[in-house]
Amino acid sequence: MSNAQAVKRSASKAEGDERHEAIYRAVSDAIVEQRLKPGARLREDALADVFGISRTGIRKILQRLALEQLVTLTPRRGASVTRPTADEAKDVFDARQLIECGLMPDVARRMGEKEAAELRDMAKRERQALRNGEQSVAIRLSADFHVRIAQLSGNATLAAFVESLCSRSSLILAVYGHPGHLGCESHDHDDLIGYLEAGNGERASAFMSRHLKAIEASLSMVEEEESAPDLHQIFGG
Amino acid sequence: MSNAQAVKRSASKAEGDERHEAIYRAVSDAIVEQRLKPGARLREDALADVFGISRTGIRKILQRLALEQLVTLTPRRGASVTRPTADEAKDVFDARQLIECGLMPDVARRMGEKEAAELRDMAKRERQALRNGEQSVAIRLSADFHVRIAQLSGNATLAAFVESLCSRSSLILAVYGHPGHLGCESHDHDDLIGYLEAGNGERASAFMSRHLKAIEASLSMVEEEESAPDLHQIFGG
DNA sequence: GCTTGTTTTATTGTATACATTGAGCCATCC
DNA sequence: GGATGGCTCAATGTATACAATAAAACAAGC
């Protein structure tokens, strides 16, 4: 609520583009922070009311979210928060393995004191959020951490891919993760910074690989049955 | 022309979604085939007229193309075909190195006779197009080849990334490539199929790496000067 | 003659009205 | 009594009208 109102208020002076960007982030963050859970419907009228713009702008934002696979747009049914399938989850984590690990050498090479300090600060804030029981915040900070590291590689294109993958990972954790158990172990991130700061791309890559494997292994990959059991399948139609 | 009219005609019966998809592909193909050159303006009215739908639908399509970095949307100025910078070009080819090469082992593992035959057919058609002087068609077939291989890895997410990267590569070739010289050597693709069919992911990966490096090396990475030279810079403002 | 300020025009940004369609509900028929 | 058909409602898809703005053409002054 306060989030939406803040956006609405600041919108009066801001230009249209910034307003749209702010609304986009507000919705995106709500999804990544799992305050909007997979399957939740996102009606255009409702969003338009909340943010004080017309449906036209909302549709633009929903489309953008749909292209990032954060929301699913079913024709004539509208938008809902994407519920990733088990296959998609595997694809996403395989992709993260390939890209994030492959980026480590470049990151290690470009790592300076300033960057290391920034990452340590992010890791610290993440731990604090965890201690304070702010699960939503911690989830987002964890994703931000991975994205920031990818950005440090200097390759904006791959960083954008990682950003998309991290957002989707949050959705995957919401569906297949155990409640209360976050994906990333908190000390993992600090260890990773150490390897990167030492310029050891190889070790950082191997560590990142284990880190991602650990997250994936913590998931319980059971496809949820449909709310209304499919009688055709049961009775062998 | 005939392309647009074909879309327009088939649209009368097709559902709205399919029509949009067809128009999207028509524009996307025109860009990838370099019939629409970087910098070309894409006015909403004009596109709406050509394809027989309102600006609303066109804007949706332009947004999608913008998110794939094929068109650039400047506020109040409208859409134009993206003119990649040298930095972006480097990012794209580095990303292709990482992803496409990393995918080769998986592709080699899943490669069957059927898949190999399909790829050989694509490579053959590409050579034919080259012989017939159909440069636009050859460019697209070459991109399609790389995308199809990525799809054979079984990872839809990474395949989508590769698709985006290949489209952007076509734009890069249009700006920095030498006219008449296509990116991919024609026999390269056949060689690659051989390694993949033999299940030799390592060699395929190494070959793909050289293949991509060769394309990148063939570019002349000179940033075009602005049409109106910047007097401030020249006279040290 | 070149620069600068103004008007005009062309193009995008936004909202709203209308059409379309899927879902839920109710009545009727079997 | 249950199921099917039609009806109503709610939500999205599409187009168009209006507003805002940047580029361009033009005119006036230096």
PDB file of N, CA, C and O in Angstrom, chain A residues 17 59-60 63-64 67 75 91-92 94-95 98-99 102-103 154-158 161 165 168, chain B residues 17 59-60 63-64 67 75 91-92 94-95 98-99 102-103 154-158 161 165 168:
ATOM      1  N   ASP A  17       7.581   8.755 -18.259  1.00  0.00           N
ATOM      2  CA  ASP A  17       8.459   7.602 -18.359  1.00  0.00           C
ATOM      3  C   ASP A  17       8.917   7.141 -16.988  1.00  0.00           C
ATOM      4  O   ASP A  17       8.927   5.948 -16.700  1.00  0.00           O
ATOM      5  N   ARG A  59      -1.116  -1.946 -19.163  1.00  0.00           N
ATOM      6  CA  ARG A  59      -0.912  -3.022 -20.134  1.00  0.00           C
ATOM      7  C   ARG A  59       0.530  -3.031 -20.620  1.00  0.00           C
ATOM      8  O   ARG A  59       1.123  -4.087 -20.825  1.00  0.00           O
ATOM      9  N   LYS A  60       1.063  -1.843 -20.819  1.00  0.00           N
ATOM     10  CA  LYS A  60       2.456  -1.737 -21.261  1.00  0.00           C
ATOM     11  C   LYS A  60       3.373  -2.423 -20.259  1.00  0.00           C
ATOM     12  O   LYS A  60       4.262  -3.200 -20.614  1.00  0.00           O
ATOM     13  N   GLN A  63       2.943  -6.202 -20.177  1.00  0.00           N
ATOM     14  CA  GLN A  63       3.604  -6.823 -21.315  1.00  0.00           C
ATOM     15  C   GLN A  63       5.088  -6.987 -21.073  1.00  0.00           C
ATOM     16  O   GLN A  63       5.673  -8.024 -21.388  1.00  0.00           O
ATOM     17  N   ARG A  64       5.669  -5.956 -20.519  1.00  0.00           N
ATOM     18  CA  ARG A  64       7.095  -6.021 -20.238  1.00  0.00           C
ATOM     19  C   ARG A  64       7.390  -7.132 -19.238  1.00  0.00           C
ATOM     20  O   ARG A  64       8.323  -7.916 -19.412  1.00  0.00           O
ATOM     21  N   LEU A  67       7.215 -10.491 -20.942  1.00  0.00           N
ATOM     22  CA  LEU A  67       8.385 -10.851 -21.737  1.00  0.00           C
ATOM     23  C   LEU A  67       9.525 -11.342 -20.853  1.00  0.00           C
ATOM     24  O   LEU A  67      10.357 -12.123 -21.290  1.00  0.00           O
ATOM     25  N   PRO A  75      -4.679 -15.129 -23.124  1.00  0.00           N
ATOM     26  CA  PRO A  75      -5.647 -14.349 -23.895  1.00  0.00           C
ATOM     27  C   PRO A  75      -7.036 -14.379 -23.277  1.00  0.00           C
ATOM     28  O   PRO A  75      -7.523 -15.435 -22.886  1.00  0.00           O
ATOM     29  N   ASP A  91      15.673 -25.357 -16.409  1.00  0.00           N
ATOM     30  CA  ASP A  91      16.297 -24.514 -17.427  1.00  0.00           C
ATOM     31  C   ASP A  91      16.932 -23.271 -16.809  1.00  0.00           C
ATOM     32  O   ASP A  91      18.052 -22.890 -17.156  1.00  0.00           O
ATOM     33  N   VAL A  92      16.195 -22.649 -15.905  1.00  0.00           N
ATOM     34  CA  VAL A  92      16.692 -21.412 -15.307  1.00  0.00           C
ATOM     35  C   VAL A  92      17.977 -21.675 -14.525  1.00  0.00           C
ATOM     36  O   VAL A  92      18.963 -20.939 -14.657  1.00  0.00           O
ATOM     37  N   ASP A  94      20.067 -24.230 -14.831  1.00  0.00           N
ATOM     38  CA  ASP A  94      21.134 -24.606 -15.755  1.00  0.00           C
ATOM     39  C   ASP A  94      21.715 -23.362 -16.421  1.00  0.00           C
ATOM     40  O   ASP A  94      22.933 -23.236 -16.589  1.00  0.00           O
ATOM     41  N   ALA A  95      20.828 -22.451 -16.794  1.00  0.00           N
ATOM     42  CA  ALA A  95      21.289 -21.227 -17.449  1.00  0.00           C
ATOM     43  C   ALA A  95      22.149 -20.411 -16.483  1.00  0.00           C
ATOM     44  O   ALA A  95      23.184 -19.849 -16.872  1.00  0.00           O
ATOM     45  N   LEU A  98      25.611 -21.889 -16.259  1.00  0.00           N
ATOM     46  CA  LEU A  98      26.445 -21.575 -17.423  1.00  0.00           C
ATOM     47  C   LEU A  98      26.911 -20.116 -17.398  1.00  0.00           C
ATOM     48  O   LEU A  98      28.106 -19.830 -17.548  1.00  0.00           O
ATOM     49  N   ILE A  99      25.969 -19.211 -17.192  1.00  0.00           N
ATOM     50  CA  ILE A  99      26.304 -17.795 -17.337  1.00  0.00           C
ATOM     51  C   ILE A  99      27.040 -17.262 -16.115  1.00  0.00           C
ATOM     52  O   ILE A  99      28.119 -16.678 -16.233  1.00  0.00           O
ATOM     53  N   GLY A 102      30.423 -18.763 -15.743  1.00  0.00           N
ATOM     54  CA  GLY A 102      31.285 -18.338 -16.837  1.00  0.00           C
ATOM     55  C   GLY A 102      31.738 -16.899 -16.693  1.00  0.00           C
ATOM     56  O   GLY A 102      32.763 -16.499 -17.259  1.00  0.00           O
ATOM     57  N   LEU A 103      30.983 -16.143 -15.926  1.00  0.00           N
ATOM     58  CA  LEU A 103      31.310 -14.723 -15.755  1.00  0.00           C
ATOM     59  C   LEU A 103      32.372 -14.501 -14.679  1.00  0.00           C
ATOM     60  O   LEU A 103      33.023 -13.446 -14.645  1.00  0.00           O
ATOM     61  N   GLY A 154      31.195  -6.377 -16.567  1.00  0.00           N
ATOM     62  CA  GLY A 154      31.341  -5.397 -17.635  1.00  0.00           C
ATOM     63  C   GLY A 154      30.502  -5.708 -18.852  1.00  0.00           C
ATOM     64  O   GLY A 154      30.422  -4.906 -19.781  1.00  0.00           O
ATOM     65  N   ASN A 155      29.868  -6.874 -18.864  1.00  0.00           N
ATOM     66  CA  ASN A 155      29.035  -7.244 -19.998  1.00  0.00           C
ATOM     67  C   ASN A 155      27.567  -6.974 -19.668  1.00  0.00           C
ATOM     68  O   ASN A 155      26.904  -7.747 -18.973  1.00  0.00           O
ATOM     69  N   ALA A 156      27.044  -5.869 -20.182  1.00  0.00           N
ATOM     70  CA  ALA A 156      25.690  -5.452 -19.833  1.00  0.00           C
ATOM     71  C   ALA A 156      24.646  -6.438 -20.334  1.00  0.00           C
ATOM     72  O   ALA A 156      23.626  -6.657 -19.691  1.00  0.00           O
ATOM     73  N   THR A 157      24.921  -7.027 -21.488  1.00  0.00           N
ATOM     74  CA  THR A 157      23.962  -7.969 -22.060  1.00  0.00           C
ATOM     75  C   THR A 157      23.805  -9.193 -21.167  1.00  0.00           C
ATOM     76  O   THR A 157      22.683  -9.593 -20.830  1.00  0.00           O
ATOM     77  N   LEU A 158      24.916  -9.776 -20.776  1.00  0.00           N
ATOM     78  CA  LEU A 158      24.839 -10.946 -19.907  1.00  0.00           C
ATOM     79  C   LEU A 158      24.296 -10.582 -18.533  1.00  0.00           C
ATOM     80  O   LEU A 158      23.563 -11.366 -17.919  1.00  0.00           O
ATOM     81  N   PHE A 161      20.655 -10.664 -18.721  1.00  0.00           N
ATOM     82  CA  PHE A 161      20.181 -12.050 -18.685  1.00  0.00           C
ATOM     83  C   PHE A 161      20.146 -12.561 -17.252  1.00  0.00           C
ATOM     84  O   PHE A 161      19.169 -13.176 -16.819  1.00  0.00           O
ATOM     85  N   LEU A 165      17.091 -13.978 -14.967  1.00  0.00           N
ATOM     86  CA  LEU A 165      17.148 -15.316 -14.374  1.00  0.00           C
ATOM     87  C   LEU A 165      16.971 -15.269 -12.858  1.00  0.00           C
ATOM     88  O   LEU A 165      16.308 -16.143 -12.272  1.00  0.00           O
ATOM     89  N   ARG A 168      13.320 -14.751 -11.993  1.00  0.00           N
ATOM     90  CA  ARG A 168      12.575 -15.998 -12.156  1.00  0.00           C
ATOM     91  C   ARG A 168      12.922 -16.997 -11.056  1.00  0.00           C
ATOM     92  O   ARG A 168      12.065 -17.779 -10.629  1.00  0.00           O
TER      93      ARG A 168
ATOM     94  N   ASP B  17      -4.299 -12.597 -31.959  1.00  0.00           N
ATOM     95  CA  ASP B  17      -2.976 -12.946 -31.462  1.00  0.00           C
ATOM     96  C   ASP B  17      -2.070 -13.407 -32.597  1.00  0.00           C
ATOM     97  O   ASP B  17      -0.915 -13.024 -32.665  1.00  0.00           O
ATOM     98  N   ARG B  59       2.182  -0.406 -31.429  1.00  0.00           N
ATOM     99  CA  ARG B  59       2.985  -0.025 -30.269  1.00  0.00           C
ATOM    100  C   ARG B  59       3.375  -1.242 -29.449  1.00  0.00           C
ATOM    101  O   ARG B  59       4.492  -1.334 -28.938  1.00  0.00           O
ATOM    102  N   LYS B  60       2.443  -2.173 -29.326  1.00  0.00           N
ATOM    103  CA  LYS B  60       2.727  -3.399 -28.585  1.00  0.00           C
ATOM    104  C   LYS B  60       3.910  -4.121 -29.223  1.00  0.00           C
ATOM    105  O   LYS B  60       4.842  -4.559 -28.546  1.00  0.00           O
ATOM    106  N   GLN B  63       7.232  -2.288 -28.800  1.00  0.00           N
ATOM    107  CA  GLN B  63       7.761  -2.464 -27.449  1.00  0.00           C
ATOM    108  C   GLN B  63       8.489  -3.785 -27.307  1.00  0.00           C
ATOM    109  O   GLN B  63       9.555  -3.863 -26.699  1.00  0.00           O
ATOM    110  N   ARG B  64       7.876  -4.796 -27.872  1.00  0.00           N
ATOM    111  CA  ARG B  64       8.495  -6.120 -27.794  1.00  0.00           C
ATOM    112  C   ARG B  64       9.845  -6.097 -28.500  1.00  0.00           C
ATOM    113  O   ARG B  64      10.837  -6.618 -27.997  1.00  0.00           O
ATOM    114  N   LEU B  67      12.426  -4.363 -26.363  1.00  0.00           N
ATOM    115  CA  LEU B  67      12.977  -5.153 -25.271  1.00  0.00           C
ATOM    116  C   LEU B  67      14.019  -6.134 -25.786  1.00  0.00           C
ATOM    117  O   LEU B  67      14.925  -6.516 -25.063  1.00  0.00           O
ATOM    118  N   PRO B  75      11.910   8.595 -26.338  1.00  0.00           N
ATOM    119  CA  PRO B  75      10.673   9.268 -25.952  1.00  0.00           C
ATOM    120  C   PRO B  75      10.358  10.442 -26.875  1.00  0.00           C
ATOM    121  O   PRO B  75      11.240  11.239 -27.191  1.00  0.00           O
ATOM    122  N   ASP B  91      29.892  -6.997 -26.323  1.00  0.00           N
ATOM    123  CA  ASP B  91      29.095  -7.724 -25.337  1.00  0.00           C
ATOM    124  C   ASP B  91      28.345  -8.870 -25.981  1.00  0.00           C
ATOM    125  O   ASP B  91      28.294  -9.986 -25.446  1.00  0.00           O
ATOM    126  N   VAL B  92      27.737  -8.601 -27.127  1.00  0.00           N
ATOM    127  CA  VAL B  92      26.923  -9.626 -27.775  1.00  0.00           C
ATOM    128  C   VAL B  92      27.792 -10.813 -28.184  1.00  0.00           C
ATOM    129  O   VAL B  92      27.429 -11.975 -27.937  1.00  0.00           O
ATOM    130  N   ASP B  94      30.752 -11.683 -26.976  1.00  0.00           N
ATOM    131  CA  ASP B  94      31.230 -12.360 -25.779  1.00  0.00           C
ATOM    132  C   ASP B  94      30.136 -13.260 -25.202  1.00  0.00           C
ATOM    133  O   ASP B  94      30.402 -14.386 -24.768  1.00  0.00           O
ATOM    134  N   ALA B  95      28.913 -12.734 -25.201  1.00  0.00           N
ATOM    135  CA  ALA B  95      27.793 -13.521 -24.671  1.00  0.00           C
ATOM    136  C   ALA B  95      27.579 -14.769 -25.520  1.00  0.00           C
ATOM    137  O   ALA B  95      27.332 -15.860 -24.992  1.00  0.00           O
ATOM    138  N   LEU B  98      30.165 -17.381 -24.664  1.00  0.00           N
ATOM    139  CA  LEU B  98      29.890 -18.085 -23.410  1.00  0.00           C
ATOM    140  C   LEU B  98      28.736 -19.064 -23.560  1.00  0.00           C
ATOM    141  O   LEU B  98      28.842 -20.237 -23.182  1.00  0.00           O
ATOM    142  N   ILE B  99      27.631 -18.590 -24.128  1.00  0.00           N
ATOM    143  CA  ILE B  99      26.426 -19.416 -24.131  1.00  0.00           C
ATOM    144  C   ILE B  99      26.481 -20.486 -25.214  1.00  0.00           C
ATOM    145  O   ILE B  99      26.293 -21.683 -24.942  1.00  0.00           O
ATOM    146  N   GLY B 102      29.091 -23.052 -24.511  1.00  0.00           N
ATOM    147  CA  GLY B 102      28.726 -23.823 -23.335  1.00  0.00           C
ATOM    148  C   GLY B 102      27.611 -24.817 -23.599  1.00  0.00           C
ATOM    149  O   GLY B 102      27.455 -25.804 -22.873  1.00  0.00           O
ATOM    150  N   LEU B 103      26.830 -24.541 -24.616  1.00  0.00           N
ATOM    151  CA  LEU B 103      25.699 -25.408 -24.941  1.00  0.00           C
ATOM    152  C   LEU B 103      26.119 -26.637 -25.749  1.00  0.00           C
ATOM    153  O   LEU B 103      25.389 -27.647 -25.785  1.00  0.00           O
ATOM    154  N   GLY B 154      17.893 -28.372 -25.554  1.00  0.00           N
ATOM    155  CA  GLY B 154      16.799 -28.715 -24.656  1.00  0.00           C
ATOM    156  C   GLY B 154      16.499 -27.629 -23.644  1.00  0.00           C
ATOM    157  O   GLY B 154      15.519 -27.715 -22.910  1.00  0.00           O
ATOM    158  N   ASN B 155      17.334 -26.606 -23.591  1.00  0.00           N
ATOM    159  CA  ASN B 155      17.118 -25.513 -22.636  1.00  0.00           C
ATOM    160  C   ASN B 155      16.454 -24.341 -23.355  1.00  0.00           C
ATOM    161  O   ASN B 155      17.105 -23.553 -24.048  1.00  0.00           O
ATOM    162  N   ALA B 156      15.149 -24.215 -23.170  1.00  0.00           N
ATOM    163  CA  ALA B 156      14.381 -23.198 -23.896  1.00  0.00           C
ATOM    164  C   ALA B 156      14.805 -21.791 -23.497  1.00  0.00           C
ATOM    165  O   ALA B 156      14.811 -20.879 -24.334  1.00  0.00           O
ATOM    166  N   THR B 157      15.151 -21.621 -22.244  1.00  0.00           N
ATOM    167  CA  THR B 157      15.547 -20.294 -21.774  1.00  0.00           C
ATOM    168  C   THR B 157      16.821 -19.821 -22.464  1.00  0.00           C
ATOM    169  O   THR B 157      16.882 -18.707 -22.988  1.00  0.00           O
ATOM    170  N   LEU B 158      17.830 -20.679 -22.470  1.00  0.00           N
ATOM    171  CA  LEU B 158      19.080 -20.298 -23.125  1.00  0.00           C
ATOM    172  C   LEU B 158      18.882 -20.172 -24.628  1.00  0.00           C
ATOM    173  O   LEU B 158      19.486 -19.306 -25.273  1.00  0.00           O
ATOM    174  N   PHE B 161      17.672 -16.803 -25.310  1.00  0.00           N
ATOM    175  CA  PHE B 161      18.778 -15.845 -25.229  1.00  0.00           C
ATOM    176  C   PHE B 161      19.567 -15.850 -26.533  1.00  0.00           C
ATOM    177  O   PHE B 161      19.894 -14.797 -27.083  1.00  0.00           O
ATOM    178  N   LEU B 165      20.380 -12.899 -29.218  1.00  0.00           N
ATOM    179  CA  LEU B 165      21.761 -12.528 -29.551  1.00  0.00           C
ATOM    180  C   LEU B 165      22.015 -12.629 -31.055  1.00  0.00           C
ATOM    181  O   LEU B 165      22.724 -11.795 -31.633  1.00  0.00           O
ATOM    182  N   ARG B 168      20.502  -9.660 -32.833  1.00  0.00           N
ATOM    183  CA  ARG B 168      21.337  -8.481 -32.640  1.00  0.00           C
ATOM    184  C   ARG B 168      22.624  -8.590 -33.452  1.00  0.00           C
ATOM    185  O   ARG B 168      23.151  -7.587 -33.940  1.00  0.00           O
TER     186      ARG B 168
END
